[in-house]
CSV table of N, CA and C in Angstrom, one decimal:
chain,number,residue,atom,x,y,z
X,5,UNK,N,61.4,103.8,88.4
X,5,UNK,CA,58.8,104.7,89.1
X,5,UNK,C,58.7,105.3,88.9
X,6,UNK,N,58.0,106.5,89.2
X,6,UNK,CA,58.2,107.3,90.0
X,6,UNK,C,58.0,107.6,91.8
X,7,UNK,N,58.5,108.0,92.1
X,7,UNK,CA,59.1,108.7,93.7
X,7,UNK,C,57.5,109.6,94.2
X,8,UNK,N,57.5,109.0,95.8
X,8,UNK,CA,56.2,110.3,96.2
X,8,UNK,C,56.3,111.0,97.5
X,9,UNK,N,56.3,112.2,97.5
X,9,UNK,CA,56.9,112.7,98.7
X,9,UNK,C,54.9,113.1,99.1
X,10,UNK,N,55.0,112.6,100.9
X,10,UNK,CA,53.9,112.8,101.5
X,10,UNK,C,54.0,114.0,102.4
X,11,UNK,N,52.9,114.4,103.0
X,11,UNK,CA,52.4,115.5,103.3
X,11,UNK,C,51.2,115.3,104.3
X,12,UNK,N,50.8,115.7,105.7
X,12,UNK,CA,50.1,116.4,106.2
X,12,UNK,C,50.2,117.8,107.6
X,13,UNK,N,49.2,118.5,107.3
X,13,UNK,CA,49.3,119.2,109.0
X,13,UNK,C,47.8,119.4,108.7
X,14,UNK,N,47.5,120.2,109.9
X,14,UNK,CA,46.5,121.0,110.9
X,14,UNK,C,46.5,122.3,109.7
X,15,UNK,N,45.5,122.7,110.0
X,15,UNK,CA,45.4,123.9,108.4
X,15,UNK,C,43.9,125.0,110.0
X,16,UNK,N,44.5,125.9,110.6
X,16,UNK,CA,43.6,126.5,111.1
X,16,UNK,C,42.2,127.0,109.6
X,17,UNK,N,40.8,126.4,110.0
X,17,UNK,CA,39.9,125.9,109.2
X,17,UNK,C,39.8,127.0,108.5
X,18,UNK,N,39.7,128.5,109.1
X,18,UNK,CA,39.8,129.3,109.1
X,18,UNK,C,40.2,130.3,107.9
X,19,UNK,N,41.9,130.2,107.7
X,19,UNK,CA,42.5,130.1,106.6
X,19,UNK,C,42.9,129.1,105.3
X,20,UNK,N,42.0,128.3,105.3
X,20,UNK,CA,41.4,127.3,104.3
X,20,UNK,C,41.9,128.7,102.7
X,21,UNK,N,41.0,129.8,102.6
X,21,UNK,CA,41.5,130.3,101.7
X,21,UNK,C,42.8,131.1,101.0
X,22,UNK,N,43.4,130.5,102.8
X,22,UNK,CA,45.8,131.5,102.6
X,22,UNK,C,45.6,130.4,102.2
X,23,UNK,N,45.6,128.9,102.8
X,23,UNK,CA,46.7,127.9,102.2
X,23,UNK,C,46.2,127.1,100.9
X,24,UNK,N,45.4,127.4,100.1
X,24,UNK,CA,44.8,127.0,98.7
X,24,UNK,C,45.6,128.1,98.4
X,25,UNK,N,45.7,129.5,98.4
X,25,UNK,CA,47.4,130.1,97.8
X,25,UNK,C,48.4,130.0,97.7
X,26,UNK,N,48.7,129.5,99.4
X,26,UNK,CA,50.2,129.4,99.7
X,26,UNK,C,50.3,128.2,99.0
X,27,UNK,N,49.1,127.1,98.9
X,27,UNK,CA,50.0,125.5,98.4
X,27,UNK,C,49.9,125.6,96.9
X,28,UNK,N,48.9,127.1,97.0
X,28,UNK,CA,48.9,127.2,95.2
X,28,UNK,C,50.7,127.7,94.3
X,29,UNK,N,50.7,128.4,95.7
X,29,UNK,CA,52.5,129.2,94.6
X,29,UNK,C,53.5,128.4,94.6
X,30,UNK,N,53.1,126.8,95.7
X,30,UNK,CA,54.2,126.1,96.4
X,30,UNK,C,54.0,124.9,94.6
X,31,UNK,N,53.3,124.7,94.7
X,31,UNK,CA,52.8,123.8,93.6
X,31,UNK,C,53.3,124.0,92.2
X,32,UNK,N,52.6,125.8,92.0
X,32,UNK,CA,54.2,125.8,90.9
X,32,UNK,C,55.9,126.1,90.3
X,33,UNK,N,56.1,125.6,91.9
X,33,UNK,CA,57.4,125.4,92.0
X,33,UNK,C,58.3,124.3,92.1
X,34,UNK,N,57.0,123.4,92.4
X,34,UNK,CA,57.4,121.8,92.7
X,34,UNK,C,57.4,121.9,91.2
X,35,UNK,N,55.9,122.4,90.3
X,35,UNK,CA,56.0,121.6,88.6
X,35,UNK,C,57.3,122.1,87.7
X,36,UNK,N,57.6,123.3,88.4
X,36,UNK,CA,58.5,124.2,87.8
X,36,UNK,C,60.6,123.1,87.5
X,37,UNK,N,60.5,122.6,88.9
X,37,UNK,CA,61.9,121.8,89.6
X,37,UNK,C,61.0,120.3,89.0
X,38,UNK,N,60.3,119.8,88.1
X,38,UNK,CA,60.6,118.7,87.8
X,38,UNK,C,59.2,117.6,88.2
X,39,UNK,N,58.2,117.8,88.9
X,39,UNK,CA,57.7,117.2,89.7
X,39,UNK,C,56.3,117.0,88.6
X,40,UNK,N,55.5,115.5,88.9
X,40,UNK,CA,54.7,115.6,87.2
X,40,UNK,C,53.2,115.5,87.8
X,41,UNK,N,53.2,116.0,89.5
X,41,UNK,CA,51.2,116.3,89.9
X,41,UNK,C,52.0,116.6,90.7
X,42,UNK,N,51.1,117.8,91.6
X,42,UNK,CA,51.0,117.8,93.4
X,42,UNK,C,49.6,117.7,93.3
X,43,UNK,N,48.9,117.2,94.2
X,43,UNK,CA,47.6,117.4,95.1
X,43,UNK,C,47.5,117.4,96.5
X,44,UNK,N,46.4,118.8,96.5
X,44,UNK,CA,46.1,119.4,97.9
X,44,UNK,C,44.8,118.6,98.1
X,45,UNK,N,44.9,118.3,99.3
X,45,UNK,CA,43.2,117.4,99.6
X,45,UNK,C,42.8,117.8,101.1
X,46,UNK,N,42.0,118.9,101.4
X,46,UNK,CA,41.1,119.5,102.8
X,46,UNK,C,40.8,118.4,102.8
X,47,UNK,N,40.4,117.8,104.9
X,47,UNK,CA,39.6,117.4,104.9
X,47,UNK,C,38.3,117.2,105.6
X,48,UNK,N,37.8,116.5,104.4
X,48,UNK,CA,36.3,116.5,104.7
X,48,UNK,C,35.2,114.9,105.5
X,49,UNK,N,36.5,113.4,105.0
X,49,UNK,CA,35.7,112.5,105.9
X,49,UNK,C,37.5,111.6,107.2
X,50,UNK,N,37.6,112.8,108.5
X,50,UNK,CA,38.9,112.4,108.0
X,50,UNK,C,38.3,112.6,110.1
X,51,UNK,N,38.4,111.1,110.7
X,51,UNK,CA,37.8,110.5,111.6
X,51,UNK,C,38.9,110.7,113.1
X,52,UNK,N,38.7,110.9,113.8
X,52,UNK,CA,39.6,110.3,115.1
X,52,UNK,C,39.3,108.8,115.6
X,53,UNK,N,41.0,108.5,115.8
X,53,UNK,CA,40.6,107.1,116.1
X,53,UNK,C,41.5,107.1,117.5
X,54,UNK,N,41.6,106.0,118.0
X,54,UNK,CA,41.4,105.5,119.6
X,54,UNK,C,43.1,105.7,119.9
X,55,UNK,N,43.4,105.2,118.4
X,55,UNK,CA,44.8,104.7,119.4
X,55,UNK,C,46.1,105.2,118.0
X,56,UNK,N,45.6,105.4,116.4
X,56,UNK,CA,46.4,106.2,115.7
X,56,UNK,C,45.1,107.0,114.4
X,57,UNK,N,45.7,107.5,114.6
X,57,UNK,CA,44.5,108.5,112.8
X,57,UNK,C,45.3,110.0,113.0
X,58,UNK,N,45.4,110.9,111.4
X,58,UNK,CA,45.1,111.7,111.0
X,58,UNK,C,45.7,113.1,112.0
X,59,UNK,N,44.3,113.3,112.6
X,59,UNK,CA,44.4,114.3,113.7
X,59,UNK,C,44.8,113.7,114.2
X,60,UNK,N,45.2,113.1,115.1
X,60,UNK,CA,46.2,112.9,116.1
X,60,UNK,C,48.0,113.1,115.6
X,61,UNK,N,48.2,112.6,114.6
X,61,UNK,CA,49.4,112.5,114.2
X,61,UNK,C,50.0,114.0,113.7
X,62,UNK,N,48.9,114.9,113.4
X,62,UNK,CA,49.3,116.4,112.7
X,62,UNK,C,48.5,117.5,114.4
X,63,UNK,N,48.2,116.6,115.3
X,63,UNK,CA,47.5,116.7,116.4
X,63,UNK,C,47.1,118.4,116.0
X,64,UNK,N,45.7,118.1,115.1
X,64,UNK,CA,44.8,118.6,115.4
X,64,UNK,C,44.2,119.2,116.3
X,65,UNK,N,43.8,120.3,116.5
X,65,UNK,CA,43.6,121.0,117.7
X,65,UNK,C,41.3,121.0,117.0
X,66,UNK,N,40.5,121.6,118.1
X,66,UNK,CA,39.9,122.8,117.2
X,66,UNK,C,39.4,123.1,116.3
X,67,UNK,N,38.9,123.3,115.6
X,67,UNK,CA,39.0,125.3,114.6
X,67,UNK,C,40.6,125.0,113.3
X,68,UNK,N,40.7,123.4,113.6
X,68,UNK,CA,41.5,123.1,112.4
X,68,UNK,C,40.8,122.1,111.5
X,69,UNK,N,42.0,121.7,110.7
X,69,UNK,CA,41.0,121.0,109.3
X,69,UNK,C,42.9,119.8,109.3
X,70,UNK,N,42.4,119.1,108.5
X,70,UNK,CA,44.2,117.8,108.7
X,70,UNK,C,43.7,118.5,106.5
X,71,UNK,N,44.7,118.5,106.3
X,71,UNK,CA,45.2,118.5,105.1
X,71,UNK,C,45.8,117.1,105.0
X,72,UNK,N,45.5,117.4,103.7
X,72,UNK,CA,46.5,115.7,103.0
X,72,UNK,C,47.4,115.9,101.6
X,73,UNK,N,48.7,116.4,101.8
X,73,UNK,CA,49.3,116.2,100.3
X,73,UNK,C,49.9,114.8,100.0
X,74,UNK,N,50.2,115.4,98.4
X,74,UNK,CA,51.5,114.5,98.0
X,74,UNK,C,52.2,115.1,96.8
X,75,UNK,N,53.1,115.1,96.4
X,75,UNK,CA,54.0,115.7,95.2
X,75,UNK,C,53.6,114.7,94.5
X,76,UNK,N,54.2,113.8,92.8
X,76,UNK,CA,54.6,112.8,91.5
X,76,UNK,C,55.8,113.2,91.4
X,77,UNK,N,57.4,112.1,92.0
X,77,UNK,CA,58.5,112.6,90.8
X,77,UNK,C,58.0,112.3,89.5
X,78,UNK,N,59.2,111.3,88.7
X,78,UNK,CA,59.4,110.5,87.4
X,78,UNK,C,60.2,110.6,88.7
X,79,UNK,N,61.5,109.8,89.8
X,79,UNK,CA,62.5,109.4,89.9
X,79,UNK,C,62.7,110.2,91.2
X,80,UNK,N,63.7,109.3,92.0
X,80,UNK,CA,63.8,110.2,93.0
X,80,UNK,C,65.3,111.4,93.6
X,81,UNK,N,66.2,111.0,91.7
X,81,UNK,CA,66.8,111.6,91.4
X,81,UNK,C,66.3,113.0,90.7
X,82,UNK,N,64.9,112.7,90.2
X,82,UNK,CA,64.0,114.2,90.4
X,82,UNK,C,64.2,115.0,90.7
X,83,UNK,N,63.0,114.1,92.3
X,83,UNK,CA,62.8,114.3,93.3
X,83,UNK,C,64.6,115.7,94.2
X,84,UNK,N,65.0,115.0,94.4
X,84,UNK,CA,66.6,115.5,94.9
X,84,UNK,C,66.9,116.6,95.0
X,85,UNK,N,66.9,116.4,93.3
X,85,UNK,CA,67.4,117.4,92.6
X,85,UNK,C,66.8,118.5,93.1
X,86,UNK,N,65.0,118.4,92.1
X,86,UNK,CA,64.5,119.5,92.2
X,86,UNK,C,64.0,119.7,94.1
X,87,UNK,N,63.7,119.0,95.3
X,87,UNK,CA,64.4,119.7,96.3
X,87,UNK,C,65.7,120.3,96.5
X,88,UNK,N,66.2,120.0,96.1
X,88,UNK,CA,67.4,121.0,96.7
X,88,UNK,C,67.5,122.2,95.3
X,89,UNK,N,66.8,122.7,94.3
X,89,UNK,CA,66.0,124.2,94.3
X,89,UNK,C,65.1,124.7,95.1
X,90,UNK,N,64.2,124.1,95.2
X,90,UNK,CA,63.2,124.3,95.8
X,90,UNK,C,63.6,125.1,97.5
X,91,UNK,N,64.3,124.3,98.6
X,91,UNK,CA,65.3,125.0,99.5
X,91,UNK,C,65.8,126.1,98.8
X,92,UNK,N,66.4,126.4,97.9
X,92,UNK,CA,67.3,127.5,97.4
X,92,UNK,C,66.8,128.6,96.5
X,93,UNK,N,65.2,128.6,96.4
X,93,UNK,CA,64.4,129.1,95.5
X,93,UNK,C,64.1,130.4,96.9
X,94,UNK,N,64.3,131.6,96.8
X,94,UNK,CA,63.6,132.3,97.6
X,94,UNK,C,62.4,132.2,97.1
X,95,UNK,N,61.8,132.4,96.6
X,95,UNK,CA,60.3,132.0,96.3
X,95,UNK,C,60.1,130.8,97.5
X,96,UNK,N,60.1,130.3,98.3
X,96,UNK,CA,60.1,128.8,99.2
X,96,UNK,C,60.0,130.3,100.3
X,97,UNK,N,60.6,130.9,100.5
X,97,UNK,CA,60.8,131.0,101.9
X,97,UNK,C,59.5,131.1,102.9
X,98,UNK,N,59.9,131.8,103.8
X,98,UNK,CA,58.4,132.5,104.7
X,98,UNK,C,57.9,133.6,104.8
X,99,UNK,N,58.6,134.5,104.1
X,99,UNK,CA,58.9,135.9,104.0
X,99,UNK,C,57.8,136.3,102.5
X,100,UNK,N,58.1,135.4,101.1
X,100,UNK,CA,57.5,135.0,99.9
X,100,UNK,C,56.4,134.1,100.2
X,101,UNK,N,56.4,133.1,100.6
X,101,UNK,CA,55.4,132.6,101.2
X,101,UNK,C,55.0,131.7,102.4
X,102,UNK,N,54.2,133.3,103.3
X,102,UNK,CA,54.2,132.1,104.4
X,102,UNK,C,53.2,131.8,104.8
X,103,UNK,N,53.4,130.3,105.9
X,103,UNK,CA,52.9,128.8,105.8
X,103,UNK,C,51.5,129.6,106.8
X,104,UNK,N,50.5,129.8,106.3
X,104,UNK,CA,49.6,129.8,107.2
X,104,UNK,C,48.8,128.9,108.5
X,105,UNK,N,49.8,127.6,108.6
X,105,UNK,CA,49.4,126.6,109.8
X,105,UNK,C,51.1,126.1,109.7
X,106,UNK,N,50.7,125.8,111.7
X,106,UNK,CA,52.0,125.3,112.5
X,106,UNK,C,52.8,125.0,111.6
X,107,UNK,N,53.8,124.7,111.4
X,107,UNK,CA,54.6,123.4,110.8
X,107,UNK,C,55.2,123.1,111.1
X,108,UNK,N,56.1,123.4,112.5
X,108,UNK,CA,56.3,122.1,113.5
X,108,UNK,C,55.4,120.8,113.8
X,109,UNK,N,53.6,120.9,113.0
X,109,UNK,CA,53.0,119.6,113.3
X,109,UNK,C,53.2,119.2,111.5
X,110,UNK,N,53.5,119.4,110.6
X,110,UNK,CA,53.4,118.8,109.5
X,110,UNK,C,54.6,117.7,109.6
X,111,UNK,N,54.1,116.5,109.3
X,111,UNK,CA,54.3,116.0,109.1
X,111,UNK,C,55.0,115.4,107.3
X,112,UNK,N,55.8,114.7,106.9
X,112,UNK,CA,56.3,114.2,105.6
X,112,UNK,C,57.1,113.1,105.6
X,113,UNK,N,57.6,112.5,104.1
X,113,UNK,CA,58.3,111.3,103.9
X,113,UNK,C,58.3,111.3,102.7
X,114,UNK,N,59.5,110.7,101.9
X,114,UNK,CA,59.3,110.1,100.8
X,114,UNK,C,59.7,109.2,100.6
X,115,UNK,N,58.5,108.0,99.3
X,115,UNK,CA,58.3,106.8,99.2
X,115,UNK,C,58.3,106.7,97.8
X,116,UNK,N,59.1,105.6,98.1
X,116,UNK,CA,59.1,104.5,96.2
X,116,UNK,C,57.9,103.9,96.3
X,117,UNK,N,57.9,104.4,95.7
X,117,UNK,CA,56.8,103.8,94.6
X,117,UNK,C,56.4,101.8,94.4
X,118,UNK,N,56.4,101.4,94.7
X,118,UNK,CA,55.7,99.6,94.6
X,118,UNK,C,54.5,99.7,93.9
X,119,UNK,N,53.2,100.4,94.0
X,119,UNK,CA,52.7,100.1,92.8
X,119,UNK,C,51.7,101.0,92.5
X,120,UNK,N,51.8,100.8,91.0
X,120,UNK,CA,51.0,101.9,90.1
X,120,UNK,C,50.3,102.1,89.2
X,121,UNK,N,49.1,102.0,90.1
X,121,UNK,CA,47.6,101.0,88.8
X,121,UNK,C,46.6,101.9,88.5
């Protein structure tokens, strides 16, 4: 069954084009190293919560937009091998592809798929 990496971050709204270019370059590398699909989603209807929410999770500030992304891999084994290659690839370092957002507020995790419909 597939394996998914999920990500969320707060991006300065003014950096939407820069973020899209950054994500496009990264997506090409994810695909090169075995990812089946990369989805980048710009927040459009992301309400602030009282106890928990996407904006709270990434400490979204005024003038920022929540981004939700995921990468689908054929398996955890392919994902682990792909990530090892991504980390070693100089095209992924900050000099080659600088993050147009605060990476310290990026949340991410790997998820085993239990239902794919």
